[in-house]
Coordinates of C-alpha atoms and ligand atoms in Angstrom, one line a residue:
M1 CA -6.8 6.0 29.5
V2 CA -7.6 5.6 33.3
F3 CA -11.1 4.9 34.1
T4 CA -12.8 5.9 37.4
V5 CA -16.3 6.2 38.7
E6 CA -17.4 9.5 40.1
S7 CA -21.0 10.0 41.4
H8 CA -22.2 7.1 39.4
F9 CA -20.6 8.2 36.1
V10 CA -17.7 6.6 34.4
C11 CA -14.8 9.0 33.8
N12 CA -11.8 8.6 31.5
D13 CA -8.7 10.5 32.7
G14 CA -11.0 12.5 35.0
L15 CA -13.6 13.5 32.5
R16 CA -17.0 11.9 32.2
V17 CA -17.4 9.7 29.1
D18 CA -20.0 10.6 26.5
Y19 CA -23.4 10.6 28.0
R20 CA -26.5 9.8 26.0
P21 CA -29.3 9.5 28.6
T22 CA -31.8 6.8 27.9
P23 CA -35.5 7.1 29.0
N24 CA -35.5 3.3 29.4
K25 CA -34.7 3.1 33.1
G26 CA -36.1 2.5 36.5
G27 CA -35.3 3.5 40.1
I28 CA -32.2 3.3 42.2
I29 CA -30.3 0.0 42.6
V30 CA -27.4 -1.3 44.6
P31 CA -25.4 -3.2 42.0
T32 CA -23.7 -6.5 43.1
L33 CA -23.2 -8.0 39.7
L34 CA -21.7 -6.9 36.4
V35 CA -23.3 -8.3 33.2
M36 CA -21.5 -8.4 29.9
H37 CA -23.4 -8.3 26.6
Y38 CA -22.8 -8.0 22.9
T39 CA -25.0 -5.6 20.9
A40 CA -25.7 -8.1 18.0
G41 CA -25.0 -5.2 15.7
F42 CA -22.3 -3.4 13.8
T43 CA -21.9 0.1 15.2
A44 CA -22.1 1.9 18.6
A45 CA -24.4 4.5 16.9
S46 CA -27.0 1.9 16.0
A47 CA -26.8 0.3 19.5
I48 CA -27.2 3.7 21.2
A49 CA -30.1 4.6 19.0
T50 CA -31.9 1.4 19.9
L51 CA -31.1 1.6 23.6
T52 CA -32.2 5.2 23.9
S53 CA -35.5 4.7 21.9
P54 CA -38.6 4.4 24.1
A55 CA -40.0 1.9 21.6
S56 CA -37.2 -0.6 22.2
Q57 CA -37.9 -1.0 25.9
A58 CA -34.3 -1.9 26.2
S59 CA -31.2 -0.2 27.6
A60 CA -27.9 -0.7 29.4
H61 CA -25.6 1.4 31.4
L62 CA -22.7 1.5 28.9
V63 CA -21.9 0.8 25.3
I64 CA -18.3 0.2 24.3
D65 CA -17.4 0.5 20.6
R66 CA -14.8 -1.6 18.7
H67 CA -12.2 1.1 19.2
G68 CA -12.7 1.3 22.9
G69 CA -14.9 4.4 22.9
V70 CA -17.3 4.4 25.9
T71 CA -20.8 5.9 26.0
Q72 CA -22.9 6.0 29.2
L73 CA -26.7 5.8 28.9
A74 CA -27.8 6.0 32.5
P75 CA -26.2 6.6 36.0
L76 CA -24.7 3.4 37.3
N77 CA -27.0 3.3 40.3
N78 CA -30.2 3.4 38.1
K79 CA -31.9 0.3 36.9
T80 CA -31.6 -0.3 33.2
W81 CA -33.3 -2.9 31.0
H82 CA -30.5 -5.1 29.8
A83 CA -31.0 -8.5 31.3
G84 CA -34.7 -9.3 30.8
K85 CA -36.0 -12.5 32.4
S86 CA -33.0 -13.8 34.2
S87 CA -31.6 -15.1 37.4
W88 CA -28.3 -15.3 39.2
R89 CA -27.5 -17.4 42.4
G90 CA -31.2 -17.8 43.1
R91 CA -32.1 -14.1 42.6
S92 CA -34.4 -13.4 39.7
M93 CA -34.7 -10.2 37.5
C94 CA -31.1 -9.3 37.5
N95 CA -31.8 -5.7 36.3
G96 CA -32.6 -4.9 39.9
F97 CA -29.1 -5.6 41.1
S98 CA -26.7 -5.5 38.1
I99 CA -24.8 -3.1 35.8
G100 CA -25.0 -3.9 32.1
I101 CA -22.2 -3.3 29.6
E102 CA -22.9 -3.7 25.9
L103 CA -19.9 -4.4 23.6
V104 CA -20.3 -3.7 19.9
N105 CA -20.1 -7.1 18.3
C106 CA -22.4 -8.8 15.8
G107 CA -22.0 -12.2 17.4
P108 CA -22.3 -15.5 15.4
L109 CA -21.2 -15.6 11.7
L110 CA -22.2 -17.7 8.8
E111 CA -20.1 -19.0 5.9
R112 CA -21.9 -18.1 2.7
A113 CA -22.0 -20.5 -0.3
D114 CA -19.3 -18.4 -2.0
G115 CA -17.0 -18.8 1.0
E116 CA -17.5 -15.3 2.4
I117 CA -18.0 -15.0 6.1
V118 CA -21.0 -12.9 7.0
A119 CA -22.9 -11.8 10.1
E120 CA -25.8 -14.0 11.1
V121 CA -27.8 -10.9 12.0
A122 CA -29.3 -8.7 9.3
P123 CA -28.0 -7.1 7.2
R124 CA -25.6 -10.0 6.6
K125 CA -22.5 -7.9 6.2
V126 CA -19.3 -9.5 5.2
I127 CA -16.9 -9.8 8.1
G128 CA -13.2 -10.0 7.2
G129 CA -11.4 -13.3 8.0
E130 CA -9.2 -11.5 10.6
D131 CA -12.4 -10.4 12.4
A132 CA -13.7 -14.0 12.7
V133 CA -12.8 -16.7 15.1
M134 CA -13.9 -20.3 15.2
A135 CA -15.3 -21.1 18.6
H136 CA -17.5 -23.4 20.6
H137 CA -20.4 -22.0 22.6
P138 CA -21.1 -23.9 25.8
N139 CA -24.8 -23.8 25.0
G140 CA -24.2 -26.8 22.7
E141 CA -24.7 -25.2 19.3
R142 CA -22.3 -26.4 16.7
T143 CA -18.8 -24.9 16.5
K144 CA -18.8 -21.9 14.2
Y145 CA -17.3 -18.5 13.5
W146 CA -17.9 -15.6 15.8
Q147 CA -16.9 -12.0 15.5
V148 CA -13.7 -11.3 17.5
Y149 CA -13.5 -8.5 20.1
P150 CA -10.6 -6.2 19.2
E151 CA -7.9 -5.6 21.8
A152 CA -8.7 -1.9 22.2
Q153 CA -12.3 -2.8 23.0
I154 CA -11.4 -5.5 25.6
E155 CA -8.8 -3.1 27.1
A156 CA -11.4 -0.4 27.6
A157 CA -13.9 -2.9 28.9
E158 CA -11.4 -4.1 31.4
G159 CA -10.6 -0.6 32.6
V160 CA -14.3 0.3 32.9
A161 CA -15.2 -2.9 34.6
R162 CA -12.4 -2.6 37.1
A163 CA -13.4 0.9 38.0
I164 CA -17.0 -0.2 38.5
C165 CA -16.2 -3.2 40.5
E166 CA -14.0 -1.2 42.8
A167 CA -16.5 1.6 43.2
Y168 CA -19.4 -0.7 44.1
R169 CA -17.4 -3.5 45.6
I170 CA -18.8 -5.9 43.0
K171 CA -17.3 -9.4 43.2
E172 CA -19.0 -11.1 40.3
I173 CA -19.1 -10.8 36.6
A174 CA -21.4 -12.8 34.4
G175 CA -22.4 -13.0 30.7
H176 CA -25.9 -12.4 29.6
Y177 CA -25.9 -16.1 28.7
D178 CA -25.0 -17.1 32.3
I179 CA -28.1 -15.3 33.7
A180 CA -30.5 -16.2 30.8
P181 CA -29.1 -19.4 29.3
T182 CA -32.3 -20.5 27.5
R183 CA -32.9 -17.2 25.8
K184 CA -29.4 -15.6 25.3
R185 CA -26.0 -16.4 24.0
D186 CA -24.1 -13.2 24.4
P187 CA -21.3 -12.2 24.8
G188 CA -20.5 -15.5 23.1
P189 CA -17.4 -17.7 23.0
A190 CA -15.3 -15.1 21.3
F191 CA -15.4 -13.0 24.5
P192 CA -12.4 -14.0 26.7
M193 CA -14.6 -14.2 29.9
A194 CA -12.1 -16.1 32.1
S195 CA -9.1 -13.8 31.5
F196 CA -11.4 -10.8 31.6
V197 CA -12.8 -11.8 35.0
S198 CA -9.4 -12.6 36.5
R199 CA -7.9 -9.3 35.2
V200 CA -10.8 -7.2 36.4
L201 CA -11.3 -8.9 39.8
G202 CA -7.9 -10.5 40.3
R203 CA -5.9 -7.4 40.8
A204 CA -7.7 -6.3 43.9
D205 CA -7.2 -9.8 45.3
D206 CA -3.5 -9.7 44.4
E207 CA -3.2 -6.4 46.3
D208 CA -4.7 -8.0 49.4
E209 CA -2.1 -10.7 49.2
P210 CA 1.1 -9.7 50.9
V211 CA 4.2 -10.8 49.0
A212 CA 7.2 -10.0 51.3
V213 CA 8.2 -12.1 54.3
P214 CA 8.8 -10.0 57.4
P215 CA 12.4 -10.1 58.7
A216 CA 13.4 -10.5 62.4
R217 CA 10.1 -11.8 63.7
F218 CA 10.8 -10.8 67.2
A219 CA 12.4 -7.4 66.7
S220 CA 10.2 -4.3 67.3
P221 CA 12.1 -1.2 66.4
E222 CA 10.4 2.1 66.8
L223 CA 9.5 3.4 63.4
R224 CA 8.1 6.7 62.1
R225 CA 7.6 8.7 59.0
G226 CA 10.9 9.2 57.2
D227 CA 12.4 5.8 58.2
S228 CA 13.3 3.2 55.7
G229 CA 14.6 -0.3 55.4
E230 CA 13.6 -3.9 55.8
Y231 CA 11.8 -3.3 59.1
V232 CA 9.6 -0.7 57.4
A233 CA 8.9 -3.2 54.7
A234 CA 8.0 -5.7 57.4
L235 CA 5.6 -3.1 59.0
Q236 CA 4.0 -2.6 55.6
Y237 CA 3.7 -6.3 55.2
L238 CA 1.9 -6.6 58.5
L239 CA -0.4 -3.6 57.8
N240 CA -1.4 -5.3 54.6
L241 CA -1.9 -8.6 56.3
N242 CA -4.2 -6.8 58.8
K243 CA -6.0 -5.1 55.9
A244 CA -5.3 -1.7 57.5
V245 CA -6.4 0.0 54.4
I246 CA -8.5 -1.2 51.5
S247 CA -5.9 -1.0 48.7
A248 CA -2.7 -2.6 49.9
L249 CA 0.4 -0.5 50.6
S250 CA 3.4 -1.0 48.4
Q251 CA 6.0 -2.9 50.5
D252 CA 8.8 -0.6 49.4
G253 CA 10.5 -0.1 52.8
D254 CA 9.9 3.6 52.7
F255 CA 7.8 5.0 55.6
G256 CA 5.9 7.7 53.8
F257 CA 2.6 9.4 54.1
K258 CA 0.5 6.4 53.0
T259 CA 2.2 4.1 55.4
E260 CA 1.6 6.6 58.2
L261 CA -2.1 6.8 57.3
A262 CA -2.5 3.0 57.2
L263 CA -0.7 2.8 60.6
I264 CA -2.9 5.4 62.2
A265 CA -6.0 3.6 60.8
F266 CA -4.8 0.3 62.2
Q267 CA -3.9 1.9 65.6
K268 CA -7.4 3.4 65.9
R269 CA -9.0 0.1 65.1
A270 CA -6.9 -1.7 67.6
G271 CA -7.6 0.8 70.4
L272 CA -3.9 2.0 70.5
V273 CA -2.6 5.5 70.7
A274 CA -3.1 6.6 67.1
D275 CA 0.2 8.6 66.7
G276 CA 1.5 7.0 63.5
V277 CA 4.6 5.7 65.3
A278 CA 5.1 1.9 65.4
G279 CA 6.2 1.2 68.9
I280 CA 6.3 -2.1 70.8
N281 CA 2.5 -2.2 71.4
T282 CA 1.7 -1.6 67.8
W283 CA 4.1 -4.4 66.7
A284 CA 2.5 -6.7 69.2
A285 CA -1.0 -5.9 68.0
L286 CA 0.0 -6.3 64.3
R287 CA 1.5 -9.7 65.0
A288 CA -1.4 -10.8 67.2
R289 CA -3.9 -10.2 64.5
K290 CA -1.7 -11.7 61.9
D291 CA -1.7 -15.0 63.9
Q292 CA -5.4 -15.2 64.2
Ligands
ZN30 ZN1 -27.4 -9.3 26.2

């Protein structure tokens, strides 16, 4: 299960996920925010039916069911109607700059007089104890049961969110509650927002963070494709530090194809001879930029 984004469609292992186009959409957007929701319902089918019905005047880009199944309702660069009246960092009407993901989850639960835990939304279906978690919503309502998000669903949501954030260089993820706190409470306190955000956005940051320490600070051996060893690892470290390519090189000490491409990209940017060979000038330029 590897999610990617191709031409504004989410793909799973290279194939587009199920597409159920919604008429409830507007024009082209440049998304800078990802917004997480719950459906306040029980099944993906009912959510998709609502979000593709003209009468509902509501939609989202994606629906993720409780087993991790993903359905897309509109291209990711189209405006969908998931946020309503909302604002984020001083910008209002978030539909105009955000992608919305709906997770199938019925939200808050009630304890019936007979002790059964049921959904707050109609029909008040019984939710098994293993599907309920006691949690406190930051909006101040009393601590109560909420329906849990199954691991398979969170895993799929993370994969999809990561692919989207990489494709559109999105740096922020919010809950519907965060952008419309007086009207909304989804995705609710059962959604692990903090770990979700760090797992979706953190990885890219980690990749930007070089981990090795370059050996022999003043040595500048000539290196080319096929070479290996600690100086190659140092070269990779410096290329990462200089952000030669967007996704960081693995600092494995093997001068392969990717290292060569990164080196050529760096040499071009630095105005050096772009021959893919690390000579004394390249080492000097890599270290100069590092020290800035
Ligand atoms: Zn919502």
